[in-house]
């Protein structure tokens, strides 16, 4: 269990790993996530979305960006090594049915969790339009996979090095202005992107689902660390989500809460031996 | 209460034991009532408020014998009626008075499975010690025989002397039982069902087993080594412990039965979603549920800043909202994490506080500041972070349905205090995970699983107990429920 079966670097900081996890592979549905921990005594528990799974082989695929202390350590692990703790699938699966036309918008590594959802939407008989956004050409992921299932794929890069130059909200707006307009939008990516996708679709009345990746510990409804305000009410991402109505989510608050430990994270990720001293100093300031 | 050093307590107990020996034997009730109650030796308050080691150190042998000599050996044994698992209390205390801890622990273990835990965390003053004749005669429950401390003494003696033998397991029956959740209820069921010879798999969602004993109750109140010893006993008995397994998600209950061949399932998944006050500012950075705060510190070891990756705010001024054991644990943890000031805010008065008397006393000794008849009205923020708290003052009005005088807010009494963290410790609602994923399982309007008196749920082969049935309760009640359910499971699987 939990062996790394393969590891691939997709771009500078982005990795794809296939991990042996037969039970999760069998049960997981689009929209669900796992939590992993690299050291049972002192490691942190981090939620990561499931990008794909192969029930026959008994494996799941995760795609992650090495940005924090634990994801950097994970990126250094090799094929054959075992991840100490891996639990899932967690969260409620995506509600999939035939809506008509579904636009799936993915930003950065948000394209990874979007892939199984797009797949599910296509299989349910929807017309599938995929919008992929990235900072620059080499950060575009899963384009080939998406092209294989989507009726239309639009790629945007911030710097114009590939596809359209600009943000994903531009093609999303055009799609909303089209006739017929999409029946559903699914947006997954950095919180700021999801916020603006939701703002883009709102005037057109296009229902918009977003998938939130917040700070979590247990992931089973016990700690409440993942709470967000949705429609004025407190919700737990782990058991009420991770998907919510994007028009109701308080993204600004969510972004603030995501930044709860930014100082500590920066220092920890630097991986410097002096980091403990620095944490103490940082906290005193 | 002034602090007495462990050495002085031992010295006093030695002298008292000599005095008792000099009295005509057997002792008369009057003599027994004259023996002073033995105080629990503890770490010095200001030192312990900055370390994670256990606060209460346990009785010295002399103290245990003196305290045991206080017991009147009442024929009607009111204490036994007060114990949820009916430990034969006078018998085990008599054994201690005779200087035979091995016999004492054997008596306790006839009915209780986790004495080292219960001796530390049971609310004895509302259970066995409440009806104690000694306390009644001396007109104070605080002067009752210290049954809990004696229980702990016997259990610790057994562990420290390597005298604990794993219970005998009956020959294999070929039947398989799934136990969901490795807290007090689950541990109890696993042991009792395994003893009957059934194969047992104990499922735990976290990466470490023990449930609330590990993520919730802090090291300074219940050392992890004690929980580990209990779990090791289960393993020695042949119980398989599977961590990182969320029943309901990794596998549904119905599939455990239909696909994996389990003959019975016990659900002891514990309390769930932390309750919040539903006041302004509760989602600011720096507001924690007590569950999250304690889990970060205990299970994830965030207090060990040198080694743990999981962070926790190093807050200087912390407000804790609530008056139960969890609130005390959170307040005392905050001190140990370096807070300069910890303010515990409770709507009623100390008399109504549900926390154990000892925890309240310990919290005060360590410097937690108690604010009674106050309640948070809103949490104040600055740039998305906690900056303070606005409270209202209350007074006690007419008694409510529970017989307790209802706190009534005093209009216009708002005042503010600067804070950089707020911990909400006002209880839990039930976890929706099992309900969401188990069609046909009956739950009440609060989401608690409905069972009969033997823990049977509305689904065949599925039993439940502990907080998921009772709402937030205690370790001993969860254990009591577990024993009943285990007996019903064993009965069902017979023959």
XYZ file of C-alpha atoms in Angstrom, chain B residues 36-385:
350
model
C -7.355 13.305 56.277
C -8.057 12.990 52.567
C -4.856 12.417 50.623
C -4.098 15.178 48.170
C -2.897 14.203 44.705
C 0.828 14.947 44.314
C 1.337 17.246 41.346
C 4.017 19.148 39.506
C 4.562 22.658 40.819
C 1.904 24.853 39.124
C 4.054 27.490 37.445
C 6.620 24.984 36.237
C 4.042 22.577 34.835
C 2.148 25.353 33.041
C 5.183 25.491 30.724
C 5.709 21.794 30.097
C 3.648 18.982 28.591
C 4.364 16.320 31.218
C 1.576 14.872 33.298
C 0.393 17.243 36.005
C -0.956 14.753 38.535
C 1.814 12.397 39.568
C -0.210 9.654 41.255
C -0.320 8.563 44.876
C 2.682 7.269 46.761
C 2.166 3.818 48.209
C 1.771 5.304 51.714
C -0.896 7.683 50.441
C -2.810 4.904 48.706
C -2.927 2.856 51.881
C -3.971 5.838 54.008
C -6.647 6.889 51.541
C -7.931 3.317 51.263
C -8.199 3.191 55.057
C -10.745 6.006 54.881
C -13.276 3.754 53.147
C -16.041 2.609 55.517
C -16.740 -0.557 53.460
C -20.467 0.277 53.433
C -22.656 -2.814 52.968
C -24.953 -1.014 50.521
C -21.965 0.465 48.630
C -23.610 3.612 47.219
C -20.409 4.293 45.261
C -20.997 1.223 43.073
C -24.392 2.596 42.058
C -22.653 5.793 41.012
C -20.232 3.983 38.702
C -21.466 3.564 35.127
C -19.719 0.179 34.842
C -20.387 -0.890 38.454
C -16.827 -1.523 39.577
C -16.821 -3.397 42.908
C -15.318 -0.365 44.605
C -15.249 -1.355 48.311
C -13.566 -4.671 47.442
C -10.766 -3.104 45.406
C -10.213 -0.449 48.060
C -10.039 -3.108 50.781
C -7.326 -4.851 48.772
C -5.346 -1.596 48.588
C -5.737 -1.020 52.319
C -4.251 -4.483 52.819
C -1.344 -3.512 50.579
C -2.373 -5.838 47.742
C -2.556 -3.769 44.530
C -2.485 -6.907 42.369
C -5.736 -8.056 43.905
C -7.174 -4.521 43.626
C -6.545 -4.308 39.895
C -7.980 -7.780 39.377
C -11.215 -6.652 41.041
C -11.354 -3.478 38.921
C -10.758 -5.401 35.730
C -13.725 -7.679 36.382
C -15.861 -4.845 35.016
C -13.640 -2.045 33.713
C -11.285 -2.216 30.790
C -9.448 1.073 30.962
C -8.751 1.843 34.627
C -5.556 3.815 33.992
C -7.570 6.064 31.692
C -10.746 6.290 33.773
C -8.810 6.882 36.996
C -7.471 9.992 35.290
C -10.389 11.367 33.303
C -13.658 10.215 34.927
C -15.728 12.942 36.623
C -15.695 10.992 39.894
C -17.282 13.792 41.906
C -20.521 13.348 39.976
C -20.269 9.560 39.764
C -18.828 7.153 42.372
C -17.625 9.812 44.803
C -20.858 11.780 44.805
C -22.854 9.333 46.970
C -19.841 8.247 49.095
C -20.814 7.941 52.773
C -17.526 9.464 53.912
C -18.173 12.587 51.846
C -21.749 12.755 53.118
C -20.615 12.392 56.745
C -18.025 15.122 56.305
C -20.607 17.229 54.420
C -18.503 17.719 51.330
C -18.188 15.655 48.198
C -14.618 16.902 48.007
C -13.900 14.909 51.184
C -15.295 11.647 49.787
C -12.890 8.724 49.438
C -10.694 9.499 46.397
C -11.878 6.470 44.460
C -10.532 7.709 41.140
C -7.045 8.309 42.494
C -7.022 4.846 44.039
C -8.180 3.307 40.765
C -5.352 5.074 38.985
C -2.889 3.912 41.622
C -3.878 0.274 41.124
C -3.770 0.542 37.330
C -0.402 2.327 37.304
C 1.019 -0.203 39.728
C 0.049 -2.980 37.331
C 1.558 -1.252 34.295
C 4.744 -0.189 36.057
C 5.263 -3.682 37.446
C 4.743 -5.280 34.045
C 1.981 -7.262 35.675
C -0.629 -6.663 32.990
C -1.403 -9.871 31.147
C -3.415 -9.751 27.936
C -6.858 -11.244 28.521
C -7.361 -14.828 27.407
C -8.920 -15.180 23.974
C -11.386 -17.980 23.230
C -10.682 -20.335 20.289
C -11.443 -18.855 16.844
C -15.123 -18.835 15.906
C -14.612 -17.953 12.253
C -16.745 -14.828 12.735
C -15.487 -11.353 11.890
C -16.418 -8.050 13.535
C -15.622 -4.530 12.332
C -15.217 -1.850 14.982
C -15.400 1.688 13.627
C -13.437 4.199 15.671
C -10.612 3.437 18.088
C -11.679 5.656 20.993
C -12.952 4.415 24.358
C -16.105 2.764 22.969
C -14.252 1.047 20.131
C -11.377 -0.178 22.309
C -13.884 -1.702 24.727
C -15.895 -3.452 22.047
C -12.765 -4.719 20.309
C -11.483 -6.273 23.551
C -14.769 -7.850 24.592
C -15.610 -9.235 21.161
C -12.074 -10.524 20.587
C -12.160 -12.307 23.956
C -15.111 -14.333 22.672
C -12.857 -15.639 19.878
C -14.132 -13.506 16.998
C -11.748 -11.902 14.549
C -11.731 -8.129 15.104
C -10.604 -5.292 12.847
C -10.504 -1.876 14.526
C -10.796 0.941 11.971
C -9.425 4.420 12.649
C -9.713 7.445 10.343
C -6.608 9.157 11.691
C -3.029 7.965 11.246
C -2.883 6.978 14.914
C -5.319 4.942 16.970
C -6.857 6.041 20.266
C -9.517 8.522 19.181
C -10.245 11.314 21.625
C -7.732 9.821 24.072
C -5.018 10.728 21.584
C -6.229 13.759 19.615
C -8.331 15.389 22.337
C -7.106 14.827 25.873
C -3.679 16.438 26.315
C -0.508 14.648 27.360
C -0.415 16.587 30.640
C -3.698 14.996 31.674
C -3.461 11.587 30.010
C -0.008 10.506 28.825
C -0.060 8.906 25.373
C 2.040 6.028 26.690
C -0.956 4.851 28.706
C -3.208 4.795 25.660
C -0.479 3.050 23.705
C -0.266 0.354 26.367
C -4.013 -0.289 26.074
C -3.740 -0.519 22.290
C -0.740 -2.834 22.575
C -2.827 -5.134 24.740
C -5.446 -5.255 21.985
C -2.767 -6.111 19.430
C -1.410 -8.852 21.678
C -4.918 -10.265 21.799
C -4.882 -10.416 18.019
C -6.998 -7.374 17.178
C -6.007 -5.883 13.833
C -5.824 -2.078 13.916
C -6.281 -0.348 10.552
C -5.496 3.334 10.595
C -6.153 5.750 7.697
C -9.495 4.108 7.050
C -12.607 6.278 7.025
C -15.593 3.991 7.262
C -18.311 5.572 5.175
C -15.789 6.862 2.637
C -12.989 4.319 2.238
C -15.665 1.655 2.603
C -19.363 1.960 3.351
C -20.789 0.037 6.305
C -23.069 -1.922 4.006
C -20.025 -3.009 1.952
C -18.124 -4.110 5.042
C -20.942 -6.592 5.548
C -21.830 -7.446 1.945
C -18.394 -7.374 0.275
C -15.839 -7.854 3.037
C -17.681 -10.525 4.979
C -17.975 -8.864 8.364
C -20.654 -10.534 10.496
C -21.226 -7.461 12.650
C -20.219 -3.802 12.690
C -19.936 -1.561 15.747
C -19.955 2.181 15.080
C -18.140 4.233 17.700
C -17.113 7.106 15.481
C -17.347 9.699 18.223
C -18.439 13.280 18.439
C -18.283 15.229 15.259
C -18.600 18.727 13.969
C -17.473 21.291 16.483
C -20.176 23.766 17.468
C -19.542 27.443 16.995
C -21.238 30.374 18.715
C -22.626 31.743 15.452
C -21.386 35.209 16.274
C -19.644 37.820 14.162
C -15.955 37.205 13.540
C -15.901 33.481 14.106
C -14.130 32.703 10.858
C -11.309 35.174 11.453
C -7.787 33.821 11.371
C -6.922 32.880 14.954
C -10.327 31.472 15.882
C -10.122 27.737 16.537
C -12.557 25.085 17.560
C -11.186 23.365 20.638
C -11.061 20.201 18.531
C -8.739 21.821 16.033
C -6.568 23.503 18.647
C -6.175 20.329 20.696
C -5.660 18.114 17.646
C -2.916 20.386 16.344
C -1.182 20.303 19.695
C -1.805 16.678 20.751
C -2.043 14.460 17.702
C 0.017 16.599 15.322
C 2.433 17.556 18.132
C 2.513 21.223 17.172
C 3.721 21.998 20.687
C 7.026 20.450 19.637
C 8.001 23.424 17.506
C 11.450 22.035 16.822
C 10.194 18.953 15.043
C 6.505 19.158 14.123
C 5.551 20.427 10.670
C 1.980 21.301 11.686
C 1.903 24.911 12.855
C -0.130 26.521 15.630
C -0.403 30.212 16.423
C 1.864 31.300 19.227
C -0.778 33.583 20.677
C -0.013 35.861 23.600
C -3.566 36.558 24.767
C -6.044 33.749 24.346
C -9.766 33.601 25.087
C -11.402 30.217 25.620
C -15.184 30.071 25.399
C -16.853 27.318 27.443
C -16.757 25.608 30.824
C -16.267 21.894 30.211
C -13.234 19.648 30.390
C -12.403 20.447 26.787
C -12.367 24.164 27.605
C -9.983 23.503 30.506
C -7.767 21.364 28.287
C -7.657 24.093 25.643
C -6.923 26.860 28.162
C -4.138 24.887 29.803
C -2.707 23.911 26.421
C -2.611 27.584 25.416
C -0.493 28.337 28.497
C 1.878 25.538 27.605
C 2.177 26.884 24.075
C 3.460 30.114 25.540
C 0.443 32.370 26.018
C 1.039 35.165 28.525
C -2.639 35.387 29.422
C -5.449 32.897 29.049
C -9.000 34.025 29.737
C -11.738 31.441 30.202
C -15.146 32.904 29.518
C -18.267 31.123 30.766
C -21.874 32.217 30.711
C -22.880 30.748 34.069
C -20.991 30.436 37.356
C -18.338 28.016 38.471
C -20.928 25.853 40.244
C -22.601 25.082 36.915
C -19.359 24.323 35.092
C -19.421 20.800 33.703
C -15.632 20.377 34.001
C -14.112 18.078 36.603
C -13.393 19.931 39.830
C -9.734 18.891 39.663
C -9.306 20.341 36.159
C -10.827 23.656 37.243
C -8.540 23.760 40.270
C -5.510 22.893 38.163
C -6.359 25.513 35.550
C -6.661 28.198 38.217
C -3.415 27.202 39.918
C -1.657 27.445 36.582
C -2.897 30.970 36.057
C -5.901 30.684 33.749
C -8.110 33.706 34.448
C -11.763 32.822 34.949
C -14.496 35.168 33.768
C -17.813 33.920 35.065
C -21.221 35.223 33.973
C -19.795 36.595 30.753
C -20.238 35.566 27.181
C -18.716 36.501 23.866
C -20.929 38.708 21.727
C -18.584 39.114 18.782
C -14.978 38.572 17.858
C -13.169 41.662 16.703
C -10.821 41.511 13.750
C -8.074 43.486 12.119
C -6.924 42.584 8.606
C -8.789 39.315 8.861
C -7.083 38.296 12.108
